[in-house]
Coordinates of C-alpha atoms and ligand atoms in Angstrom, one line a residue:
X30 CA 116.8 211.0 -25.4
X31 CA 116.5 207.2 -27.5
X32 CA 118.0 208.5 -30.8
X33 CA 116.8 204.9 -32.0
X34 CA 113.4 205.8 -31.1
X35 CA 113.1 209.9 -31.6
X36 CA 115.1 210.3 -34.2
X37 CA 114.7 213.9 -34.7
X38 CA 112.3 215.9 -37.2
X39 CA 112.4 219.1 -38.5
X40 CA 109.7 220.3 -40.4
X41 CA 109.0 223.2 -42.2
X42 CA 105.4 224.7 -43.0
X43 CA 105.3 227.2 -46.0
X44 CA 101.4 228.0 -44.8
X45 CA 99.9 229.8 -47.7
X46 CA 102.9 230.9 -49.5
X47 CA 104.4 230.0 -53.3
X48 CA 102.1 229.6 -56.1
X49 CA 103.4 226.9 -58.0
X50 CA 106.5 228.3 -59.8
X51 CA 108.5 229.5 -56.4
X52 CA 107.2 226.1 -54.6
X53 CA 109.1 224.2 -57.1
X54 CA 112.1 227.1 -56.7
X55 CA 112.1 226.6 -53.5
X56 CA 111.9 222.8 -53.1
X57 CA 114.7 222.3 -55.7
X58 CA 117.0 224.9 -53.4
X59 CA 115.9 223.2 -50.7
X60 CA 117.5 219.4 -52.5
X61 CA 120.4 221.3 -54.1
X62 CA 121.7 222.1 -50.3
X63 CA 120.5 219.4 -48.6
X64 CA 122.9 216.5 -48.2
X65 CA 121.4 214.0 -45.9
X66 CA 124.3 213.4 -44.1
X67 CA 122.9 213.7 -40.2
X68 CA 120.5 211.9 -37.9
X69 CA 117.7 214.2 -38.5
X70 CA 114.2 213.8 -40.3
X71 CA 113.3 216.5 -42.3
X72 CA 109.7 217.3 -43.7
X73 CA 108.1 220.7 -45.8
X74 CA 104.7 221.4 -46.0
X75 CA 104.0 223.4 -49.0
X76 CA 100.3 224.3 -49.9
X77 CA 98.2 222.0 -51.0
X78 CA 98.0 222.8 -54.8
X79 CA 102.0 222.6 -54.8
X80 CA 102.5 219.3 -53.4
X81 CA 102.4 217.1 -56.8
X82 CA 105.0 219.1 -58.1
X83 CA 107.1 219.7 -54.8
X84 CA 107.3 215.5 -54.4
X85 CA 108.1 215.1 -58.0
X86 CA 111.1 217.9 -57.1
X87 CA 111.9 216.2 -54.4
X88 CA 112.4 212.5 -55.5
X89 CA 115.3 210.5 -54.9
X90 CA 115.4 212.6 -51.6
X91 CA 114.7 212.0 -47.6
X92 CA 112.9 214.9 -47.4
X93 CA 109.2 214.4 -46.9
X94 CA 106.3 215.7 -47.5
X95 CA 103.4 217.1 -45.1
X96 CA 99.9 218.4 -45.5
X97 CA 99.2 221.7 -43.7
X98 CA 95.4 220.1 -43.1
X99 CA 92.9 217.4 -43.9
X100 CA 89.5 216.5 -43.4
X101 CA 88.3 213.4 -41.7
X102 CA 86.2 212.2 -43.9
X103 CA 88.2 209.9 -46.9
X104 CA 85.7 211.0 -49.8
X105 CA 82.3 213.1 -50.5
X106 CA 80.6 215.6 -50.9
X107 CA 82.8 217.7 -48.9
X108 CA 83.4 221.0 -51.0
X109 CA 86.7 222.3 -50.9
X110 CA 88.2 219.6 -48.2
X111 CA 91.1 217.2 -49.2
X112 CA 91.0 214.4 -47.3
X113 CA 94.2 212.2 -46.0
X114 CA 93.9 209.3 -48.7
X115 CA 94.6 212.1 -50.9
X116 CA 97.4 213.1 -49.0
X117 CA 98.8 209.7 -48.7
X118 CA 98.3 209.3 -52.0
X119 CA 100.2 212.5 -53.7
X120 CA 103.0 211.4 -51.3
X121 CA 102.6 212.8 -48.0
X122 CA 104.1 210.8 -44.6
X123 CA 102.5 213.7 -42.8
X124 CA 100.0 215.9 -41.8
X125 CA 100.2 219.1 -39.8
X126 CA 96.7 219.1 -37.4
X127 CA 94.9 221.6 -35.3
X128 CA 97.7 224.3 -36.2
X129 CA 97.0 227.7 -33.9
X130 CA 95.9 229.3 -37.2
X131 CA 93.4 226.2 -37.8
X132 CA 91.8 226.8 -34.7
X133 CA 91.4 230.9 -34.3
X134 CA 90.6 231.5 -38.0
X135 CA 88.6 228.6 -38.7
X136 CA 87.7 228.3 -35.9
X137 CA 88.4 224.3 -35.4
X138 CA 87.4 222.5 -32.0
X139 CA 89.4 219.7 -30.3
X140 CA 86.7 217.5 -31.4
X141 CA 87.2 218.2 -35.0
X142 CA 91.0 218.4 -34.5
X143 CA 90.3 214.4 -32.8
X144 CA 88.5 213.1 -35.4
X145 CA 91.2 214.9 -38.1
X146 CA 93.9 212.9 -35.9
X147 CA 92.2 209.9 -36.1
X148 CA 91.5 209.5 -39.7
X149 CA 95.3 210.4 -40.6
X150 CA 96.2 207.4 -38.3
X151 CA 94.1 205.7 -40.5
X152 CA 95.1 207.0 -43.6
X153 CA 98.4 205.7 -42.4
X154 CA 100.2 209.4 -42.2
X155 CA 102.3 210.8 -39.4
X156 CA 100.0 213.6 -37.4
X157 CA 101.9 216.5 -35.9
X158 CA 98.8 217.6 -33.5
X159 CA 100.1 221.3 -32.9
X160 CA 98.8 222.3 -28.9
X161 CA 99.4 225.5 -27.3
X162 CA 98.2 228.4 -25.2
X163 CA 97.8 232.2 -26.4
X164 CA 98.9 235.1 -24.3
X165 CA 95.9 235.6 -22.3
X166 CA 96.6 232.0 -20.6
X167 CA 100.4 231.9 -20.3
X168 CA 99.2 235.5 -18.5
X169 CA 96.5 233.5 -16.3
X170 CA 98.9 230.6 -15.4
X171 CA 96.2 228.3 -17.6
X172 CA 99.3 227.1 -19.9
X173 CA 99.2 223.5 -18.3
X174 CA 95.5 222.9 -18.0
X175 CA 95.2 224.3 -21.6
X176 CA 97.6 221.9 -22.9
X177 CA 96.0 219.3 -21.0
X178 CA 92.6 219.9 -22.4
X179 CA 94.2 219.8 -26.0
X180 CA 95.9 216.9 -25.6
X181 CA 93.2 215.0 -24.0
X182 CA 90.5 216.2 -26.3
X183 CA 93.0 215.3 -29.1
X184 CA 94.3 212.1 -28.8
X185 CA 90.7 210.7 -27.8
X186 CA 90.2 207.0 -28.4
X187 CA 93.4 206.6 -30.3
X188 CA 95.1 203.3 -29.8
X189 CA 98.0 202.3 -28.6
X190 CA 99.3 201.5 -32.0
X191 CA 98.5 204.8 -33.2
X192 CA 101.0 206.3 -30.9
X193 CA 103.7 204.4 -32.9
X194 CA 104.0 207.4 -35.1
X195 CA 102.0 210.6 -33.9
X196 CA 103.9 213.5 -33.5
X197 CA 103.0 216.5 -30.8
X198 CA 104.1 219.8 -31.6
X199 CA 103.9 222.6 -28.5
X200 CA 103.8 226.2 -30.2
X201 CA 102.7 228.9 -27.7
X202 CA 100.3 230.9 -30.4
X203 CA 102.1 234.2 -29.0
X204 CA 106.1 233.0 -30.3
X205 CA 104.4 232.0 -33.5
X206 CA 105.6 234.5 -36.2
X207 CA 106.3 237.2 -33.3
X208 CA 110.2 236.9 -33.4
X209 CA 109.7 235.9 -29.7
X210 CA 110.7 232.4 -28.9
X211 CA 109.7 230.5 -25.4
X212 CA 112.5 230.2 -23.0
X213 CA 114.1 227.2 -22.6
X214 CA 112.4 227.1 -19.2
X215 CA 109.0 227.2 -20.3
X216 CA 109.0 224.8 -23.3
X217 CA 111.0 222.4 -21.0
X218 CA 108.0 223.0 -18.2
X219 CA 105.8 222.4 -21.0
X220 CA 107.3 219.2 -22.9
X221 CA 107.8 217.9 -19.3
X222 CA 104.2 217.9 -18.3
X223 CA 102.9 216.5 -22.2
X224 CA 105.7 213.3 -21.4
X225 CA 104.2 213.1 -18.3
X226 CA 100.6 213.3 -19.4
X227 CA 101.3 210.8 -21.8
X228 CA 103.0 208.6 -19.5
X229 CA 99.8 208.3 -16.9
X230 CA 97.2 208.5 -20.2
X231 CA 99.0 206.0 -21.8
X232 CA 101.9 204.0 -20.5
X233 CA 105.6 204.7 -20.5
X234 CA 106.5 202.7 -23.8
X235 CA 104.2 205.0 -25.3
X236 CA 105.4 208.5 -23.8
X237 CA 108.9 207.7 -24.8
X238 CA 108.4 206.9 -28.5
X239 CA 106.5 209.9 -29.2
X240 CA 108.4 213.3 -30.6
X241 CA 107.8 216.2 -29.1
X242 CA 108.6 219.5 -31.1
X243 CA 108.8 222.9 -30.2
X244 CA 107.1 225.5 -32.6
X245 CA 107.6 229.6 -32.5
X246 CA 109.5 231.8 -34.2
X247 CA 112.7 229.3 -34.8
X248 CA 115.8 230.5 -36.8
X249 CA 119.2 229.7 -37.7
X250 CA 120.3 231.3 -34.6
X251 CA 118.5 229.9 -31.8
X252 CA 118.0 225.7 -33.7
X253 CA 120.7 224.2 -32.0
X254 CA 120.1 225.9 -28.1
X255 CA 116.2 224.8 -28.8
X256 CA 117.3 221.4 -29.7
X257 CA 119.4 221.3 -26.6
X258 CA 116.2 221.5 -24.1
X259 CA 115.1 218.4 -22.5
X260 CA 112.5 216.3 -24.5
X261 CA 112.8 218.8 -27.5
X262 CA 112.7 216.1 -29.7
X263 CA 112.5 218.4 -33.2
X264 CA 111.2 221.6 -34.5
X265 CA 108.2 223.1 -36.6
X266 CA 109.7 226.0 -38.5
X267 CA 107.1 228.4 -40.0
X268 CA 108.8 231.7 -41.7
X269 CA 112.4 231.0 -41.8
X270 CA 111.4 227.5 -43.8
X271 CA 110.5 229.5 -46.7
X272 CA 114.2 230.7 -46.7
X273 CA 116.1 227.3 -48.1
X274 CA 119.5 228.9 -46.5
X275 CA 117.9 229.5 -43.1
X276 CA 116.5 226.3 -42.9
X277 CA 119.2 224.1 -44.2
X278 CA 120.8 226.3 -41.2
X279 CA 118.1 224.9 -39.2
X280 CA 118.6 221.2 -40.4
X281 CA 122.4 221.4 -39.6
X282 CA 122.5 222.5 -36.0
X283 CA 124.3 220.2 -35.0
X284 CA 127.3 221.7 -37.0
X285 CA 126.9 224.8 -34.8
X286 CA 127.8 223.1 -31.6
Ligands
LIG320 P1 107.0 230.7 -37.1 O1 105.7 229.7 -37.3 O2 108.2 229.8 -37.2 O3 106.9 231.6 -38.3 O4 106.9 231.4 -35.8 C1 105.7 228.5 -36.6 C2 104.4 227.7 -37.0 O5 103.4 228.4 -37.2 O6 104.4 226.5 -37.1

């Protein structure tokens, strides 16, 4: 791996926990241990109505901030959406798209997901477009071609340029909150055929500089052996980032090897 040009990323997405107060607990716990002292990139994604007050905790920091969602649309009559000049503008550098839970609750497409991935390249954030098969197709043997659908549905008519900063995190919907991670032998099948992909889609320049993240059920325990897999560039930690020991555990793996 180029450390120079994957520096790695960690991110952690609170989903639809903490009401303001315990945000704001939990970001500060988060700074208190946090010492900024490795290679790594860190991010949280707290819920939208926290993230004023989580950057404001969280200045003078290098942790960043993330958006769970956004619309792709930059203003509107668009009740209830936020859109990514918002998110740019309260602070974010990125935006978590097409999450599992995005796309069976709500129901969101690939084409929705594209245009969502498009207008955070324009609002100048960082996507992390979140791919992955359920169950049913890891069962089938569909895990490839669903990835490859996702991806190319996606990253449709994105430039070149764009790919300076997107992010792809693979999280097979059935290790997501489960306590059941991939193997290392299926997440490296997996990150091997999205470098690939993006090698023949795009060109090799382009395939190298983007991060690659594994997502599903990460913990303190198992960080540093997921870090270890070939082109595991980083990690999207849902429950154990709302722990601020666990994931500061997370953060430092490195210390653990
Ligand atoms: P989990 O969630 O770590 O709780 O499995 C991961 C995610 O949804 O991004």
């Amino acid at each position: 791996m180029d450390l120079e040009m994957r520096q790695p990323l960690i991110v952690g997405n609170w989903k639809m926990n903490g009401n303001l107060p315990e945000s704001i607990r939990l970001a500060t716990s988060l700074k208190n241990q946090f010492d900024d002292k490795g290679n790594i990139r860190v991010a949280i994604a707290p819920p939208f109505t926290a993230l004023y007050s989580v950057s404001i905790a969280l200045a003078e920091t290098n942790i960043q901030l993330a958006g769970q969602n956004m619309f792709w649309e930059e203003s509107g009559a668009y009740t209830g959406e936020v859109s990514g000049l918002f998110l740019k503008d309260i602070g974010c550098h990125y935006v978590i798209i097409g999450h599992s839970e995005r796309r069976q609750y709500f129901h969101e497409t690939d084409e929705q997901i594209n245009l969502k991935v498009q207008a955070a390249c324009k609002s100048e954030l960082v996507p992390i477009l979140c791919i992955g098969e359920n169950l049913k197709e890891r069962k089938a043997k569909e895990t490839l071609s669903v990835v490859e659908k996702q991806l190319k549905l996606g990253l449709k008519d994105l430039a070149i340029h764009d790919f300076d900063n997107i992010v792809i995190a693979y999280e097979p919907v059935w290790a997501i909150g489960t306590g059941e991670t991939a193997s290392p032998e299926q997440i490296e099948e997996v990150h091997h055929f999205i470098r690939g992909w993006l090698k023949r889609f795009f060109d090799a320049p382009t395939a190298n500089m983007t991060k690659l993240l594994y997502g599903g059920s990460v913990n303190p325990d198992n960080a540093m052996d997921l870090m270890k897999i070939n082109e595991v560039d980083g990690l999207l930690v849902g429950g154990a980032s709302l722990h601020p020991e666990d994931f500061i555990k997370i953060i430092k793996f490195e210390e653990n090897a």
